[in-house]
mmCIF file of C-alpha atoms and ligand atoms in Angstrom:
data_model
loop_
_atom_site.group_PDB
_atom_site.id
_atom_site.type_symbol
_atom_site.label_atom_id
_atom_site.label_comp_id
_atom_site.label_asym_id
_atom_site.label_seq_id
_atom_site.Cartn_x
_atom_site.Cartn_y
_atom_site.Cartn_z
ATOM 1 C CA MET F 1 7.328 -24.705 -18.581
ATOM 2 C CA ASP F 2 5.080 -23.685 -15.688
ATOM 3 C CA ARG F 3 7.858 -21.837 -13.959
ATOM 4 C CA LEU F 4 6.920 -18.927 -11.786
ATOM 5 C CA ARG F 5 7.629 -15.639 -13.537
ATOM 6 C CA CYS F 6 7.346 -12.013 -12.590
ATOM 7 C CA LEU F 7 7.447 -9.111 -14.961
ATOM 8 C CA PHE F 8 6.913 -5.378 -14.862
ATOM 9 C CA GLY F 9 4.477 -4.179 -17.504
ATOM 10 C CA ASP F 10 0.979 -4.397 -18.880
ATOM 11 C CA PRO F 11 -1.066 -7.279 -17.391
ATOM 12 C CA ALA F 12 -3.200 -7.312 -20.558
ATOM 13 C CA ALA F 13 -0.119 -8.557 -22.424
ATOM 14 C CA VAL F 14 0.122 -11.610 -20.132
ATOM 15 C CA PRO F 15 -2.221 -14.473 -21.132
ATOM 16 C CA HIS F 16 -2.846 -15.849 -17.644
ATOM 17 C CA PRO F 17 -1.875 -13.460 -14.865
ATOM 18 C CA LEU F 18 -2.050 -15.012 -11.378
ATOM 19 C CA GLY F 19 -2.036 -11.621 -9.689
ATOM 20 C CA VAL F 20 -1.269 -7.985 -10.380
ATOM 21 C CA VAL F 21 0.302 -5.473 -7.996
ATOM 22 C CA ARG F 22 0.239 -1.828 -8.986
ATOM 23 C CA TYR F 23 2.792 0.355 -7.229
ATOM 24 C CA GLY F 24 1.393 3.810 -7.678
ATOM 25 C CA THR F 25 -0.122 6.842 -6.006
ATOM 26 C CA VAL F 26 -3.223 5.277 -4.423
ATOM 27 C CA ALA F 27 -4.016 2.328 -2.149
ATOM 28 C CA THR F 28 -7.064 0.141 -2.770
ATOM 29 C CA ALA F 29 -8.427 -2.963 -1.110
ATOM 30 C CA PRO F 30 -7.479 -6.076 -3.081
ATOM 31 C CA SER F 31 -10.178 -7.244 -5.482
ATOM 32 C CA VAL F 32 -10.672 -9.159 -8.697
ATOM 33 C CA ARG F 33 -10.520 -6.660 -11.561
ATOM 34 C CA SER F 34 -10.631 -7.525 -15.282
ATOM 35 C CA GLY F 35 -10.597 -11.163 -14.197
ATOM 36 C CA THR F 36 -7.378 -10.860 -12.165
ATOM 37 C CA PRO F 37 -6.686 -10.374 -8.447
ATOM 38 C CA THR F 38 -5.339 -6.858 -8.256
ATOM 39 C CA VAL F 39 -4.003 -4.688 -5.473
ATOM 40 C CA ASP F 40 -2.945 -1.048 -5.580
ATOM 41 C CA LEU F 41 -0.138 -0.014 -3.257
ATOM 42 C CA HIS F 42 0.677 3.578 -2.432
ATOM 43 C CA LEU F 43 4.460 3.541 -2.710
ATOM 44 C CA VAL F 44 4.999 6.196 -5.315
ATOM 45 C CA ARG F 45 4.728 9.993 -4.970
ATOM 46 C CA ASP F 46 5.459 10.856 -8.608
ATOM 47 C CA PRO F 47 2.947 9.128 -10.962
ATOM 48 C CA ALA F 48 5.701 8.848 -13.583
ATOM 49 C CA GLN F 49 7.434 6.337 -11.271
ATOM 50 C CA ALA F 50 4.445 3.933 -11.109
ATOM 51 C CA VAL F 51 5.196 0.254 -11.791
ATOM 52 C CA THR F 52 2.875 -2.699 -12.378
ATOM 53 C CA GLU F 53 4.092 -6.131 -11.302
ATOM 54 C CA VAL F 54 2.521 -9.233 -12.864
ATOM 55 C CA TRP F 55 2.937 -12.789 -11.579
ATOM 56 C CA THR F 56 2.264 -15.709 -13.928
ATOM 57 C CA THR F 57 3.168 -19.313 -14.684
ATOM 58 C CA ASP F 58 1.468 -19.274 -18.124
ATOM 59 C CA ARG F 59 -1.220 -21.700 -16.917
ATOM 60 C CA PRO F 60 -4.937 -20.810 -16.889
ATOM 61 C CA VAL F 61 -6.054 -19.190 -13.632
ATOM 62 C CA SER F 62 -9.196 -19.429 -11.489
ATOM 63 C CA VAL F 63 -9.965 -16.364 -9.399
ATOM 64 C CA GLY F 64 -12.152 -15.386 -6.481
ATOM 65 C CA SER F 65 -12.327 -13.514 -3.221
ATOM 66 C CA ARG F 66 -13.261 -14.365 0.353
ATOM 67 C CA ASP F 67 -13.018 -12.389 3.610
ATOM 68 C CA GLY F 68 -11.572 -9.434 1.722
ATOM 69 C CA ILE F 69 -8.797 -11.563 0.270
ATOM 70 C CA ALA F 70 -8.538 -11.703 -3.521
ATOM 71 C CA PHE F 71 -6.915 -14.793 -5.000
ATOM 72 C CA GLY F 72 -5.914 -16.437 -8.261
ATOM 73 C CA HIS F 73 -4.668 -20.008 -8.618
ATOM 74 C CA ASP F 74 -3.515 -22.215 -11.467
ATOM 75 C CA GLY F 75 -3.122 -25.711 -10.040
ATOM 76 C CA ARG F 76 0.443 -25.145 -8.878
ATOM 77 C CA TYR F 77 0.544 -21.640 -7.428
ATOM 78 C CA VAL F 78 -1.826 -19.248 -5.731
ATOM 79 C CA PHE F 79 -1.530 -15.485 -5.393
ATOM 80 C CA CYS F 80 -3.507 -13.913 -2.496
ATOM 81 C CA ALA F 81 -3.785 -10.282 -1.419
ATOM 82 C CA GLY F 82 -5.369 -8.809 1.707
ATOM 83 C CA ARG F 83 -5.549 -5.625 3.691
ATOM 84 C CA VAL F 84 -5.694 -4.589 7.349
ATOM 85 C CA PRO F 85 -7.391 -1.211 7.860
ATOM 86 C CA ALA F 86 -5.825 1.625 9.856
ATOM 87 C CA ALA F 87 -5.958 0.859 13.585
ATOM 88 C CA ALA F 88 -4.727 2.095 16.954
ATOM 89 C CA ARG F 89 -2.803 -1.178 17.331
ATOM 90 C CA TYR F 90 -2.095 -3.600 14.503
ATOM 91 C CA ALA F 91 -1.270 -6.971 16.047
ATOM 92 C CA PRO F 92 -4.920 -8.137 16.347
ATOM 93 C CA GLY F 93 -5.882 -7.096 12.812
ATOM 94 C CA VAL F 94 -2.707 -8.522 11.280
ATOM 95 C CA ARG F 95 -3.166 -11.787 13.176
ATOM 96 C CA GLN F 96 -6.755 -12.069 11.977
ATOM 97 C CA ALA F 97 -6.032 -11.153 8.362
ATOM 98 C CA TYR F 98 -3.080 -13.546 8.142
ATOM 99 C CA ARG F 99 -5.151 -16.326 9.728
ATOM 100 C CA ARG F 100 -7.920 -15.740 7.190
ATOM 101 C CA ALA F 101 -5.398 -15.896 4.398
ATOM 102 C CA PHE F 102 -3.871 -19.094 5.811
ATOM 103 C CA GLY F 103 -7.338 -20.636 6.192
ATOM 104 C CA LEU F 104 -8.070 -19.783 2.582
ATOM 105 C CA LEU F 105 -4.805 -21.428 1.499
ATOM 106 C CA VAL F 106 -5.772 -24.591 3.363
ATOM 107 C CA ASP F 107 -9.250 -24.627 1.793
ATOM 108 C CA LEU F 108 -7.926 -23.972 -1.717
ATOM 109 C CA GLY F 109 -5.229 -26.602 -1.220
ATOM 110 C CA TYR F 110 -2.102 -24.440 -1.497
ATOM 111 C CA PRO F 111 -0.592 -24.689 1.995
ATOM 112 C CA TYR F 112 3.093 -24.008 1.172
ATOM 113 C CA VAL F 113 3.712 -20.258 1.429
ATOM 114 C CA VAL F 114 6.923 -19.354 -0.365
ATOM 115 C CA ARG F 115 6.858 -15.538 -0.480
ATOM 116 C CA MET F 116 5.050 -12.712 1.289
ATOM 117 C CA TRP F 117 5.150 -8.928 0.899
ATOM 118 C CA ASN F 118 3.966 -6.549 3.615
ATOM 119 C CA PHE F 119 3.424 -2.806 3.193
ATOM 120 C CA VAL F 120 2.970 -1.071 6.511
ATOM 121 C CA GLY F 121 1.690 2.501 6.707
ATOM 122 C CA ARG F 122 3.351 4.766 9.321
ATOM 123 C CA ILE F 123 5.850 1.929 9.765
ATOM 124 C CA ASN F 124 8.270 3.830 12.015
ATOM 125 C CA GLU F 125 5.612 5.687 14.022
ATOM 126 C CA PRO F 126 4.244 4.610 17.406
ATOM 127 C CA ASN F 127 0.912 2.843 17.815
ATOM 128 C CA ALA F 128 -1.552 3.831 20.570
ATOM 129 C CA ASP F 129 0.677 2.089 23.150
ATOM 130 C CA GLY F 130 3.902 3.710 21.959
ATOM 131 C CA LEU F 131 5.123 0.540 20.228
ATOM 132 C CA GLU F 132 6.578 1.166 16.763
ATOM 133 C CA ILE F 133 4.018 0.056 14.175
ATOM 134 C CA TYR F 134 6.540 -2.261 12.458
ATOM 135 C CA ARG F 135 7.097 -4.051 15.791
ATOM 136 C CA ASP F 136 3.337 -4.133 16.383
ATOM 137 C CA PHE F 137 2.948 -5.679 12.908
ATOM 138 C CA CYS F 138 5.673 -8.260 13.661
ATOM 139 C CA ARG F 139 3.822 -9.275 16.817
ATOM 140 C CA GLY F 140 0.571 -9.944 14.966
ATOM 141 C CA ARG F 141 2.397 -11.811 12.209
ATOM 142 C CA ALA F 142 4.285 -14.003 14.692
ATOM 143 C CA GLU F 143 1.029 -14.809 16.495
ATOM 144 C CA ALA F 144 -0.571 -15.810 13.198
ATOM 145 C CA PHE F 145 2.308 -18.201 12.495
ATOM 146 C CA ASP F 146 2.110 -19.533 16.102
ATOM 147 C CA SER F 147 -1.416 -20.789 15.465
ATOM 148 C CA SER F 148 -1.060 -21.429 11.751
ATOM 149 C CA PRO F 149 -2.955 -24.312 10.128
ATOM 150 C CA LEU F 150 -0.139 -24.516 7.555
ATOM 151 C CA PRO F 151 2.745 -27.004 7.557
ATOM 152 C CA ARG F 152 5.025 -25.543 10.219
ATOM 153 C CA ASP F 153 8.528 -26.424 9.043
ATOM 154 C CA THR F 154 9.565 -23.314 7.067
ATOM 155 C CA LEU F 155 8.889 -19.605 6.980
ATOM 156 C CA PRO F 156 8.396 -17.831 3.646
ATOM 157 C CA ALA F 157 10.771 -15.298 2.161
ATOM 158 C CA ALA F 158 9.305 -11.834 2.759
ATOM 159 C CA THR F 159 9.439 -8.101 2.378
ATOM 160 C CA GLY F 160 8.356 -5.644 5.076
ATOM 161 C CA VAL F 161 8.522 -1.983 4.137
ATOM 162 C CA GLY F 162 6.526 1.227 4.545
ATOM 163 C CA ALA F 163 3.686 2.648 2.459
ATOM 164 C CA HIS F 164 2.261 6.156 2.081
ATOM 165 C CA THR F 165 -1.269 5.214 3.180
ATOM 166 C CA GLU F 166 -2.254 3.981 6.637
ATOM 167 C CA GLY F 167 -3.027 0.321 7.241
ATOM 168 C CA VAL F 168 -1.232 -2.848 6.169
ATOM 169 C CA THR F 169 -1.506 -4.431 2.733
ATOM 170 C CA PHE F 170 -0.022 -7.832 2.047
ATOM 171 C CA TYR F 171 0.213 -10.304 -0.786
ATOM 172 C CA LEU F 172 1.675 -13.774 -0.978
ATOM 173 C CA LEU F 173 2.540 -16.680 -3.244
ATOM 174 C CA ALA F 174 1.937 -20.260 -2.134
ATOM 175 C CA ARG F 175 2.331 -23.686 -3.719
ATOM 176 C CA ARG F 176 0.094 -26.721 -3.850
ATOM 177 C CA ALA F 177 3.030 -29.121 -3.526
ATOM 178 C CA ALA F 178 5.768 -29.357 -0.954
ATOM 179 C CA GLY F 179 9.385 -29.199 -1.984
ATOM 180 C CA HIS F 180 10.608 -25.622 -1.628
ATOM 181 C CA VAL F 181 13.494 -24.921 0.723
ATOM 182 C CA ALA F 182 13.960 -21.927 3.025
ATOM 183 C CA VAL F 183 17.417 -20.411 2.580
ATOM 184 C CA GLU F 184 19.351 -18.387 5.166
ATOM 185 C CA ASN F 185 22.334 -16.062 4.693
ATOM 186 C CA HIS F 186 25.501 -16.894 6.649
ATOM 187 C CA ARG F 187 26.291 -13.158 6.882
ATOM 188 C CA GLN F 188 23.047 -12.505 8.751
ATOM 189 C CA VAL F 189 21.362 -13.901 11.839
ATOM 190 C CA PRO F 190 18.063 -15.495 10.794
ATOM 191 C CA ALA F 191 15.470 -12.743 11.240
ATOM 192 C CA TYR F 192 13.329 -15.087 13.365
ATOM 193 C CA HIS F 193 16.281 -15.212 15.820
ATOM 194 C CA TYR F 194 16.800 -11.444 16.124
ATOM 195 C CA PRO F 195 17.217 -10.425 19.785
ATOM 196 C CA ASP F 196 14.288 -8.681 21.475
ATOM 197 C CA ARG F 197 15.931 -5.249 21.325
ATOM 198 C CA TYR F 198 14.317 -5.105 17.850
ATOM 199 C CA GLY F 199 10.824 -5.759 19.177
ATOM 200 C CA PRO F 200 8.720 -8.109 21.282
ATOM 201 C CA ARG F 201 8.480 -10.734 18.520
ATOM 202 C CA PRO F 202 11.100 -11.181 15.784
ATOM 203 C CA PRO F 203 10.217 -10.901 12.085
ATOM 204 C CA SER F 204 8.809 -14.174 10.708
ATOM 205 C CA PHE F 205 10.652 -14.739 7.456
ATOM 206 C CA ALA F 206 13.493 -16.621 5.762
ATOM 207 C CA ARG F 207 16.122 -14.876 3.618
ATOM 208 C CA ALA F 208 14.993 -16.682 0.449
ATOM 209 C CA SER F 209 12.880 -19.554 -0.863
ATOM 210 C CA ARG F 210 14.326 -22.023 -3.358
ATOM 211 C CA LEU F 211 11.542 -23.534 -5.479
ATOM 212 C CA PRO F 212 11.722 -27.087 -6.841
ATOM 213 C CA ASP F 213 12.075 -25.831 -10.444
ATOM 214 C CA GLY F 214 15.095 -23.783 -9.359
ATOM 215 C CA GLU F 215 13.688 -20.282 -8.968
ATOM 216 C CA LEU F 216 15.073 -18.383 -5.983
ATOM 217 C CA LEU F 217 12.738 -15.825 -4.412
ATOM 218 C CA ILE F 218 14.912 -13.424 -2.405
ATOM 219 C CA SER F 219 13.508 -11.507 0.555
ATOM 220 C CA GLY F 220 13.879 -7.810 1.049
ATOM 221 C CA THR F 221 17.606 -7.494 1.824
ATOM 222 C CA ALA F 222 19.281 -4.634 3.611
ATOM 223 C CA SER F 223 22.570 -3.471 5.092
ATOM 224 C CA ILE F 224 22.441 -5.833 8.047
ATOM 225 C CA LEU F 225 25.336 -8.031 9.216
ATOM 226 C CA GLY F 226 24.675 -10.407 12.089
ATOM 227 C CA HIS F 227 21.584 -8.659 13.388
ATOM 228 C CA ALA F 228 23.003 -5.110 13.317
ATOM 229 C CA THR F 229 22.485 -2.363 10.778
ATOM 230 C CA VAL F 230 25.844 -1.378 9.315
ATOM 231 C CA HIS F 231 26.762 1.982 7.741
ATOM 232 C CA PRO F 232 23.965 4.110 9.206
ATOM 233 C CA GLY F 233 23.784 7.406 7.353
ATOM 234 C CA ASP F 234 25.842 6.169 4.365
ATOM 235 C CA VAL F 235 23.583 5.096 1.515
ATOM 236 C CA VAL F 236 26.435 4.113 -0.809
ATOM 237 C CA ALA F 237 28.000 1.792 1.781
ATOM 238 C CA GLN F 238 24.537 0.394 2.605
ATOM 239 C CA CYS F 239 24.021 -0.383 -1.088
ATOM 240 C CA ARG F 240 27.356 -2.192 -1.279
ATOM 241 C CA THR F 241 26.620 -4.274 1.831
ATOM 242 C CA THR F 242 23.134 -5.048 0.551
ATOM 243 C CA LEU F 243 24.505 -6.155 -2.830
ATOM 244 C CA ALA F 244 27.069 -8.345 -1.043
ATOM 245 C CA ASN F 245 24.260 -9.874 1.021
ATOM 246 C CA LEU F 246 22.308 -10.575 -2.174
ATOM 247 C CA ALA F 247 25.409 -12.050 -3.815
ATOM 248 C CA THR F 248 25.716 -14.720 -1.118
ATOM 249 C CA LEU F 249 22.176 -15.868 -1.994
ATOM 250 C CA ALA F 250 22.310 -15.590 -5.802
ATOM 251 C CA ALA F 251 25.592 -16.298 -7.566
ATOM 252 C CA ASP F 252 24.782 -14.034 -10.518
ATOM 253 C CA LEU F 253 23.089 -10.772 -9.572
ATOM 254 C CA SER F 254 22.897 -9.717 -13.223
ATOM 255 C CA ALA F 255 20.402 -12.555 -13.803
ATOM 256 C CA LEU F 256 17.961 -11.325 -11.145
ATOM 257 C CA GLN F 257 14.503 -10.470 -12.418
ATOM 258 C CA ALA F 258 11.736 -8.310 -11.028
ATOM 259 C CA VAL F 259 14.198 -6.422 -8.881
ATOM 260 C CA LYS F 260 12.645 -3.889 -6.548
ATOM 261 C CA VAL F 261 14.772 -1.343 -4.719
ATOM 262 C CA TYR F 262 13.158 0.511 -1.848
ATOM 263 C CA VAL F 263 14.842 3.810 -0.992
ATOM 264 C CA ARG F 264 14.042 5.830 2.122
ATOM 265 C CA HIS F 265 14.996 9.283 0.819
ATOM 266 C CA THR F 266 14.195 10.679 -2.638
ATOM 267 C CA GLY F 267 17.535 12.491 -2.499
ATOM 268 C CA ASP F 268 19.380 9.142 -2.436
ATOM 269 C CA LEU F 269 17.698 7.828 -5.602
ATOM 270 C CA ASP F 270 20.391 8.912 -8.056
ATOM 271 C CA ALA F 271 23.219 7.393 -6.019
ATOM 272 C CA VAL F 272 21.307 4.133 -5.519
ATOM 273 C CA ARG F 273 20.353 3.940 -9.183
ATOM 274 C CA ARG F 274 23.974 4.467 -10.237
ATOM 275 C CA LEU F 275 25.192 1.561 -8.103
ATOM 276 C CA CYS F 276 22.316 -0.733 -9.073
ATOM 277 C CA THR F 277 22.671 -0.212 -12.810
ATOM 278 C CA GLU F 278 26.278 -1.449 -12.514
ATOM 279 C CA VAL F 279 24.930 -4.771 -11.241
ATOM 280 C CA PHE F 280 21.383 -5.477 -12.436
ATOM 281 C CA VAL F 281 20.603 -6.045 -16.093
ATOM 282 C CA GLY F 282 16.827 -6.591 -16.134
ATOM 283 C CA ASP F 283 14.064 -4.205 -15.128
ATOM 284 C CA VAL F 284 14.490 -2.538 -11.755
ATOM 285 C CA ALA F 285 11.665 -0.742 -9.944
ATOM 286 C CA TYR F 286 12.743 2.053 -7.587
ATOM 287 C CA LEU F 287 10.229 2.842 -4.860
ATOM 288 C CA VAL F 288 10.633 5.612 -2.307
ATOM 289 C CA THR F 289 9.289 4.569 1.075
ATOM 290 C CA ASP F 290 10.194 4.193 4.721
ATOM 291 C CA LEU F 291 11.870 0.952 5.808
ATOM 292 C CA CYS F 292 11.467 -1.225 8.867
ATOM 293 C CA ARG F 293 14.449 0.160 10.811
ATOM 294 C CA THR F 294 14.909 3.915 11.002
ATOM 295 C CA ASP F 295 18.632 3.539 10.245
ATOM 296 C CA LEU F 296 18.074 1.569 7.019
ATOM 297 C CA LEU F 297 18.266 3.691 3.863
ATOM 298 C CA VAL F 298 17.845 1.037 1.178
ATOM 299 C CA GLU F 299 16.421 -2.467 0.718
ATOM 300 C CA MET F 300 16.502 -4.723 -2.374
ATOM 301 C CA GLU F 301 14.762 -7.901 -3.521
ATOM 302 C CA GLY F 302 14.530 -9.994 -6.651
ATOM 303 C CA MET F 303 14.027 -13.390 -8.168
ATOM 304 C CA SER F 304 16.641 -15.631 -9.713
ATOM 305 C CA PRO F 305 15.000 -17.562 -12.580
HETATM 306 C C1 LIG M 401 15.943 -7.245 7.733
HETATM 307 O O1 LIG M 401 16.734 -7.965 7.144
HETATM 308 C C2 LIG M 401 15.494 -6.027 6.989
HETATM 309 O O2 LIG M 401 9.571 -7.917 8.303
HETATM 310 O O3 LIG M 401 8.972 -9.050 6.543
HETATM 311 C C3 LIG M 401 13.513 -7.495 5.289
HETATM 312 C C4 LIG M 401 12.622 -8.426 4.739
HETATM 313 C C5 LIG M 401 13.159 -6.843 6.445
HETATM 314 C C6 LIG M 401 11.400 -8.688 5.356
HETATM 315 C C7 LIG M 401 9.788 -8.352 7.167
HETATM 316 C C8 LIG M 401 11.939 -7.112 7.062
HETATM 317 C C9 LIG M 401 11.066 -8.028 6.515
HETATM 318 O O4 LIG M 401 15.562 -7.439 8.877
HETATM 319 C C10 LIG M 401 14.066 -5.813 7.043
#
């Protein structure tokens, strides 16, 4: 079928993994391991909560690495992962790493980026200039898109959350062929139009990407209406708003796959899990980490097959 699939489990059980992301207790630079591009993200404190995410289309994969970016591609899709080391200010390193990744996509012939994930250490802390590291990251990312060699018409769906190790790790999925559509959410201002009270450059992402075969890749989604956080301090209400935001993108939330739920406070996990199990049917990964706004307590993403 060649459709893009994501599953949580053992990569060895997948015939042709495009890329593997291990959410666990250590961070490593992306590399090709056991024949597959692999990246370890430090998003878990309790090893029992570790999750391995595997992307595949069931087609044979060619792998490699260049400029610290590990990649796997199968003729239709490429998975790439890169890392920006800890720094006093992130915009230059993020800009450079993104540009290297985009250059690689051009050279490999997969210029249509449909989905990106960004894991930002010390996300809510100030950089050397006092700018919040998430905002610093957004600046570098926006600059990379400003001078991107990629087709300029759409931004990818994305996730931007914290991590327990310093530095920025990112991974992405891109297509060889055009044809995906960026989707916005009428309940939310497009993130790339957020006012500058949220930072010098707005976040560069779309709310979802609709692929030509029908898959819908949904960005990290939070309790934001218009551009404002709603229900600060109330994790249950934030979950309900987030689920309503997801429901405007995907008609049937119970069909979502590879759902990841990022929770700021360990103490909120039980409440979040209770609400999510009422809605999601497939595997759900719960990850405890800081989020891009200090008033956000929960963020959710998934893929509609
Ligand atoms: C939001 O809607 C919540 O910076 O890549 C969600 C998804 C969020 C992606 C990003 C940020 C990002 O603004 C935060």
